[in-house]
PDB file of C-alpha atoms in Angstrom:
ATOM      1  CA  UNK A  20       9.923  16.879 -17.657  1.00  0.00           C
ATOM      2  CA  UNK A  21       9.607  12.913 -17.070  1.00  0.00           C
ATOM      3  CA  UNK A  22      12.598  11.431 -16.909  1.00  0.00           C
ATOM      4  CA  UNK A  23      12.883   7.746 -18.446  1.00  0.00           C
ATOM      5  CA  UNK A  24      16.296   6.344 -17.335  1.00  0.00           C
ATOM      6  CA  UNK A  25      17.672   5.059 -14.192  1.00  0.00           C
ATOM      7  CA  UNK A  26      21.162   6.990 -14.347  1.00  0.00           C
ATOM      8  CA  UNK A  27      19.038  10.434 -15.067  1.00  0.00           C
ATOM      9  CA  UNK A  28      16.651  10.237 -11.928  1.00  0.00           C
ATOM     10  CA  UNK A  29      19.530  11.400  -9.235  1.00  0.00           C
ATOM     11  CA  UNK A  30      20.920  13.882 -11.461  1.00  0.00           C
ATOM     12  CA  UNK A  31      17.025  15.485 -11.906  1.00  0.00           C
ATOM     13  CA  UNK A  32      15.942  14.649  -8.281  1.00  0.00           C
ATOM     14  CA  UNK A  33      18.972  17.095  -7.701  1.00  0.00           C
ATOM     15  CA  UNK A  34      17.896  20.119 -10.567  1.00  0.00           C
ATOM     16  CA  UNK A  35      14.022  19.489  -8.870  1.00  0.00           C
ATOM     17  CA  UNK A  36      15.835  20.137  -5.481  1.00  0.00           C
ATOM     18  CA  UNK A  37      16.964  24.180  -6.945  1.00  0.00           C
ATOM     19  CA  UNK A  38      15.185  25.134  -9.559  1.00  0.00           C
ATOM     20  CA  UNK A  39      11.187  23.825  -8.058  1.00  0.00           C
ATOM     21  CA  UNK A  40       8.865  25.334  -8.821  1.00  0.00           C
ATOM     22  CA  UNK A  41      10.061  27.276 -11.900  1.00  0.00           C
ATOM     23  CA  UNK A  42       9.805  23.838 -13.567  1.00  0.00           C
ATOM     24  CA  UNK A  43       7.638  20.854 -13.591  1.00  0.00           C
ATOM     25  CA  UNK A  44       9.618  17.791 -12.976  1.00  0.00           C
ATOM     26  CA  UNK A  45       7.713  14.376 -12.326  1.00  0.00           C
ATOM     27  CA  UNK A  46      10.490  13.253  -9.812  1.00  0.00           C
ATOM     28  CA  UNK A  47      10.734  11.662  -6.380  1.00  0.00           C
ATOM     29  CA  UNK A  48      13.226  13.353  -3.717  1.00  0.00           C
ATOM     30  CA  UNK A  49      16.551  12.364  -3.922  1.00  0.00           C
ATOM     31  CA  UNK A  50      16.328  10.540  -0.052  1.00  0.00           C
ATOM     32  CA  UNK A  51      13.767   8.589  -1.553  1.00  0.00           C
ATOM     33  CA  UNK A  52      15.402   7.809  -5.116  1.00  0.00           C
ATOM     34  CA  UNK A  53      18.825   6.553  -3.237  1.00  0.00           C
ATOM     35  CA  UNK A  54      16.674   4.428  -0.766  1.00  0.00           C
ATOM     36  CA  UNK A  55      15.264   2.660  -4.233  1.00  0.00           C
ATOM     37  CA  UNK A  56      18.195   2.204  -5.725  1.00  0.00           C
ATOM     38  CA  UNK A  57      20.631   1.298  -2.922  1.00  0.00           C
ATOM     39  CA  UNK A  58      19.572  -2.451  -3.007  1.00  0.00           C
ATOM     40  CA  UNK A  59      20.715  -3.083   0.701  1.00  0.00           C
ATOM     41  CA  UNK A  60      18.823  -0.231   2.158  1.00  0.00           C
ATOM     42  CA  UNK A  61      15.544  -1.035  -0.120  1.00  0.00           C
ATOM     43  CA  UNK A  62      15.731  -4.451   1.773  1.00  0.00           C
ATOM     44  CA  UNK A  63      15.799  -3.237   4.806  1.00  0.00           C
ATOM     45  CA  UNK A  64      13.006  -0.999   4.257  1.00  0.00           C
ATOM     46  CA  UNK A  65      10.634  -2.951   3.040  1.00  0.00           C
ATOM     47  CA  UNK A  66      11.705  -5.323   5.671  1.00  0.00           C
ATOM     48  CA  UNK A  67      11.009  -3.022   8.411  1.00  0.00           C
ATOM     49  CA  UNK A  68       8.052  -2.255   6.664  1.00  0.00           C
ATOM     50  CA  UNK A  69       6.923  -5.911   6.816  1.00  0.00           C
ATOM     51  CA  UNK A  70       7.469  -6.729   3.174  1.00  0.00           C
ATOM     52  CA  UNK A  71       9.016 -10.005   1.876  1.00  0.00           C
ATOM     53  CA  UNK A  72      12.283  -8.603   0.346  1.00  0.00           C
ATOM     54  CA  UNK A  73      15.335 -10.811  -0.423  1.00  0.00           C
ATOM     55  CA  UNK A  74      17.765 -11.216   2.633  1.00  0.00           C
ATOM     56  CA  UNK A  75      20.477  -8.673   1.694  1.00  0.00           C
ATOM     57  CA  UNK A  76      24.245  -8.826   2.961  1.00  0.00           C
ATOM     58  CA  UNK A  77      26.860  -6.196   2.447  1.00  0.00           C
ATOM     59  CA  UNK A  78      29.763  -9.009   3.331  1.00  0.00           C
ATOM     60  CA  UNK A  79      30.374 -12.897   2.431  1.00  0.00           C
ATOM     61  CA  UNK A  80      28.476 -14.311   5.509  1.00  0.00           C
ATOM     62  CA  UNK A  81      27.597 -17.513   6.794  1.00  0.00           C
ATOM     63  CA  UNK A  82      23.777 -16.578   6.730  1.00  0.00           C
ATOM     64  CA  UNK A  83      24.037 -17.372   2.833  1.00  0.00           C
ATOM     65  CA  UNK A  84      22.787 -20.687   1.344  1.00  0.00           C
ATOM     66  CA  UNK A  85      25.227 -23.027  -0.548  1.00  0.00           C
ATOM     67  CA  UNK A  86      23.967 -21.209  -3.906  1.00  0.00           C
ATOM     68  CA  UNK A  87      23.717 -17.129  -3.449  1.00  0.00           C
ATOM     69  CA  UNK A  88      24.053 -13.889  -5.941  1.00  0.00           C
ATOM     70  CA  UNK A  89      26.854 -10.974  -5.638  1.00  0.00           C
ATOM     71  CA  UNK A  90      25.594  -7.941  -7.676  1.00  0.00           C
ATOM     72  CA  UNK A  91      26.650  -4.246  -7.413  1.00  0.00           C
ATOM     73  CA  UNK A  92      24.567  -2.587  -4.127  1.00  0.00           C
ATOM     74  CA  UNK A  93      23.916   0.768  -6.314  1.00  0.00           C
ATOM     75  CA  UNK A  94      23.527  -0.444  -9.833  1.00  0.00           C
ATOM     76  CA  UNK A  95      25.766   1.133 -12.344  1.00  0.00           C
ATOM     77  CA  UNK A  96      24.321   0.392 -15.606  1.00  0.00           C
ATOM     78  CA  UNK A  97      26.350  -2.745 -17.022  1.00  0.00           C
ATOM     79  CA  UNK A  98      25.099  -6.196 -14.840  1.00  0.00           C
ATOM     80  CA  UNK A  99      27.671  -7.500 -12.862  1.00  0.00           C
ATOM     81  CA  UNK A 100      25.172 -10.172 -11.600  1.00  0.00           C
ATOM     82  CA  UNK A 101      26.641 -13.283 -10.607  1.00  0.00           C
ATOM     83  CA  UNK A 102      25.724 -16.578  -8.996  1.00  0.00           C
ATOM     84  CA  UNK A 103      28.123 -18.568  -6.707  1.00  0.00           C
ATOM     85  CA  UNK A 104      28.633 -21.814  -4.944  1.00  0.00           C
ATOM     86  CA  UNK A 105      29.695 -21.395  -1.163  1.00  0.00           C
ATOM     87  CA  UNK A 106      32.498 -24.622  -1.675  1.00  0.00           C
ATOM     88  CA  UNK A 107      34.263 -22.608  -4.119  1.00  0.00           C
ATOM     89  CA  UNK A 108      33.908 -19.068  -3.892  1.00  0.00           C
ATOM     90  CA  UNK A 109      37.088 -16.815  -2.582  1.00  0.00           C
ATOM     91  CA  UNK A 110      36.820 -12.923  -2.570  1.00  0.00           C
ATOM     92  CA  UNK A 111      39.337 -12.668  -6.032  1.00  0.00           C
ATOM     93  CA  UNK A 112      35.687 -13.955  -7.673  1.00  0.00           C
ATOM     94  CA  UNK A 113      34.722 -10.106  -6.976  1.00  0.00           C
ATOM     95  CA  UNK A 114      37.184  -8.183  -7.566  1.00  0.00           C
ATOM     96  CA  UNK A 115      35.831  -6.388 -10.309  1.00  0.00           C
ATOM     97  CA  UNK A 116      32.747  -5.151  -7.734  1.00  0.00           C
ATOM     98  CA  UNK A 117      32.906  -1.597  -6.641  1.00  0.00           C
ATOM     99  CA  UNK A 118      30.438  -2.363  -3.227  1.00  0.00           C
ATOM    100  CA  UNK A 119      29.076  -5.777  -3.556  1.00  0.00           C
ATOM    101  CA  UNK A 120      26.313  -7.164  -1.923  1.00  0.00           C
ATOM    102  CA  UNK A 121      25.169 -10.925  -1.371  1.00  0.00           C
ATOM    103  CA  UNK A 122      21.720 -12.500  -1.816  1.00  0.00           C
ATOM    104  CA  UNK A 123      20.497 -15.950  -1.354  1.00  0.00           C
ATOM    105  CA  UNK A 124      19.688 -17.333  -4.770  1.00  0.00           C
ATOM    106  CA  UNK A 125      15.818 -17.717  -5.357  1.00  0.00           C
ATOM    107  CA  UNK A 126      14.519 -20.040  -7.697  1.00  0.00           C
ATOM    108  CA  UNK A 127      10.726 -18.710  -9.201  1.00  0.00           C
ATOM    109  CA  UNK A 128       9.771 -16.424 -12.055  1.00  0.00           C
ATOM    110  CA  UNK A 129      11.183 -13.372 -12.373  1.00  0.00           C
ATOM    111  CA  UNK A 130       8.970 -10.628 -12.861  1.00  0.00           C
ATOM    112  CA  UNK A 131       8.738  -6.625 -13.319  1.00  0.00           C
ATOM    113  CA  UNK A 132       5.679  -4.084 -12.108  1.00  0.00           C
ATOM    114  CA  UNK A 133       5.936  -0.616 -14.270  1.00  0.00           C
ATOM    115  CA  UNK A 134       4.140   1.853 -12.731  1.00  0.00           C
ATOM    116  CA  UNK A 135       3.441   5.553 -12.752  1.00  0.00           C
ATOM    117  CA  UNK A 136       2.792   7.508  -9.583  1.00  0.00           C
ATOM    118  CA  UNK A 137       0.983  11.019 -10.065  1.00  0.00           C
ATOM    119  CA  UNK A 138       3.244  14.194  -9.017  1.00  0.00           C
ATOM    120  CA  UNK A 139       1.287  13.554  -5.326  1.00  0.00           C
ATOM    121  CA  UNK A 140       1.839  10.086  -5.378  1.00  0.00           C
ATOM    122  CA  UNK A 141      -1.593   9.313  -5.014  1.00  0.00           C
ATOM    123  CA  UNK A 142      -2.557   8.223  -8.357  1.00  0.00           C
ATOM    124  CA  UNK A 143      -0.181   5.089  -8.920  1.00  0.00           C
ATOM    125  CA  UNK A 144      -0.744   3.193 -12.401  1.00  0.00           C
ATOM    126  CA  UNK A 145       0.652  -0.021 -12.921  1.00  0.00           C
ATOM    127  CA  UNK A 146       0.938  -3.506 -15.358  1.00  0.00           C
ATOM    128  CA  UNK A 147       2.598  -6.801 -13.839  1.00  0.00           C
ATOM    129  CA  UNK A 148       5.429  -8.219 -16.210  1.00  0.00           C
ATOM    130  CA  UNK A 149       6.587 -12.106 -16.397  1.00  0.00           C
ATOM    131  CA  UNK A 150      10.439 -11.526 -17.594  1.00  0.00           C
ATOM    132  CA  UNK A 151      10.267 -14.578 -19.740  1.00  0.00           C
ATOM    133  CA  UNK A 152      14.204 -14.067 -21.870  1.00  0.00           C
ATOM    134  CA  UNK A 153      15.927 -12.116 -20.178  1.00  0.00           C
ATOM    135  CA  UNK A 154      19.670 -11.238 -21.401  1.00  0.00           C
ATOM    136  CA  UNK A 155      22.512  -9.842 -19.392  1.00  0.00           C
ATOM    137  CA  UNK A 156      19.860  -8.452 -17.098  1.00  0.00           C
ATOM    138  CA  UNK A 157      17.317  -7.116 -19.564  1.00  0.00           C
ATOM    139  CA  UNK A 158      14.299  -8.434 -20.191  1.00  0.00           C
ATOM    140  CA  UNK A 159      13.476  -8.729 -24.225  1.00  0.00           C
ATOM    141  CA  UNK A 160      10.423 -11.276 -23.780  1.00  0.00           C
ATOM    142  CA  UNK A 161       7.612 -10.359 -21.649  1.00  0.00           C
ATOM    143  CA  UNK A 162       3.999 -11.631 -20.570  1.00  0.00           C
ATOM    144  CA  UNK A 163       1.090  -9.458 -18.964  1.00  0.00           C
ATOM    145  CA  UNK A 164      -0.222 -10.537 -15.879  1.00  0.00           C
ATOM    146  CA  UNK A 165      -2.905  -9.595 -13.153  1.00  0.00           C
ATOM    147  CA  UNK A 166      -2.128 -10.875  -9.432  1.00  0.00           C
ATOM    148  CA  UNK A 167      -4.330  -8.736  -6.784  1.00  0.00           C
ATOM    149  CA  UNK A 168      -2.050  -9.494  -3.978  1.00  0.00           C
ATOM    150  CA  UNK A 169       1.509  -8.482  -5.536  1.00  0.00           C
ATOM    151  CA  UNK A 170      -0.530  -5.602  -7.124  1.00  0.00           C
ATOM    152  CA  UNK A 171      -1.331  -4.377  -3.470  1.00  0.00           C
ATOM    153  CA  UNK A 172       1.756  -5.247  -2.490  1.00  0.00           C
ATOM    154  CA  UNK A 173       3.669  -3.014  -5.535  1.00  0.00           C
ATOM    155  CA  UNK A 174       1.292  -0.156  -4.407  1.00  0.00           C
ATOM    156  CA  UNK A 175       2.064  -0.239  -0.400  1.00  0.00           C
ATOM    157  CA  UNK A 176       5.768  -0.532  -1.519  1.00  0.00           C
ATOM    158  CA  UNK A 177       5.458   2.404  -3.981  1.00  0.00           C
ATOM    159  CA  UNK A 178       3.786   4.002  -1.033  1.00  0.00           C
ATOM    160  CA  UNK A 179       6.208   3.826   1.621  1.00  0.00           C
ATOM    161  CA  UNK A 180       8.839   5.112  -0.760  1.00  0.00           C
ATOM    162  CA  UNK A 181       6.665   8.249  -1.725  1.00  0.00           C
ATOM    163  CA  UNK A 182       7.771   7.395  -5.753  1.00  0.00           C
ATOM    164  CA  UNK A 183       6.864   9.240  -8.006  1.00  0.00           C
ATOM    165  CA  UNK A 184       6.907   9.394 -12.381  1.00  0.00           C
ATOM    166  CA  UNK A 185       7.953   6.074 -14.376  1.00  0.00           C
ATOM    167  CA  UNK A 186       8.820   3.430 -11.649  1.00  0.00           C
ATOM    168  CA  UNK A 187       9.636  -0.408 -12.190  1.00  0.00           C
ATOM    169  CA  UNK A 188      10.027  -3.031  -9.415  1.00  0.00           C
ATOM    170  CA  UNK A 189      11.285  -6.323 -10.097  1.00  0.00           C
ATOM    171  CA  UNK A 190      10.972  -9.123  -8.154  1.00  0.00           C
ATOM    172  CA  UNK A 191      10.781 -13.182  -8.162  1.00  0.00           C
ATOM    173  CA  UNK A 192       7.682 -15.040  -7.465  1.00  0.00           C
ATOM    174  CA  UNK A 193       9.106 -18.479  -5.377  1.00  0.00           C
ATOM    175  CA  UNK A 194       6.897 -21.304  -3.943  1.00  0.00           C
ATOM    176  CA  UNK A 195       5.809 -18.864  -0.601  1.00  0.00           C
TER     177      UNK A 195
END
């Protein structure tokens, strides 16, 4: 079984979890599936980690820039991504946010790795994406690239999390 979709990987992380090894399941643990999807604690991992990840806030703070993003912290499947303007931003802007978190607002390409890590996780595959239209959060025009260094970077990342199956990082290449 290889599941495909972000709101099946908990659900078979959790079936691997009781019914391994009647069944072959290309899945990462669940510990390691809600570290990659909880956006504040994926931050702070690769952080610690000492990987460039975008500062990550679970409260309005003064740390922000005068032009930051509020977005769900575990995504739920319909993009609630938002950008705001310090002068006029009040907490009724996010009402509609189950557990918000706040980013400073990066300007660069956006881009997606897809990758494939082996049932060991020692055989990762992957193909570097420039999200060139993207629409309420999904890309629908894409370019192929090759870039050694986020490659290696992708791969240590993929590493520390132990991933495993279909995977896809996205991130946003600035000026640094």
């Amino acid at each position: 079984i290889i599941p495909t979709r972000d709101p099946e990987l908990l659900f078979w992380s959790k079936f691997d979890e009781i019914y391994h090894p009647k069944y072959k399941i290309i899945i990462s643990n669940l510990q390691n599936l809600t570290i990659a999807e909880d956006k504040l604690i994926f931050s702070e991992t690769l952080q610690k980690h000492g990987h460039s990840a975008i500062q990550t806030y679970n409260n309005f703070t003064d740390k922000l820039p005068s032009k930051f993003v509020v977005k769900e912290r575990i995504p739920t499947g319909n993009n609630k991504t938002k950008v705001f303007y310090k002068n006029v931003f009040s907490k009724n802007l996010i009402a509609e946010y189950d557990n918000p978190i706040f980013q400073p607002f990066i300007e660069g390409d956006e881009i997606s790795i897809d990758a494939y890590g082996s049932f060991n996780s020692e055989n990762i595959f992957l193909i570097c994406r420039y999200r060139t239209h993207i629409q309420n959060g999904e890309s629908f025009v894409t370019k192929t690239f090759s870039n050694p260094a986020i490659e290696k970077q992708a791969y240590e990342i993929l590493s520390i999390l132990n991933l495993k199956g279909p995977i896809m990082l996205q991130g946003i290449l600035d000026r640094k």
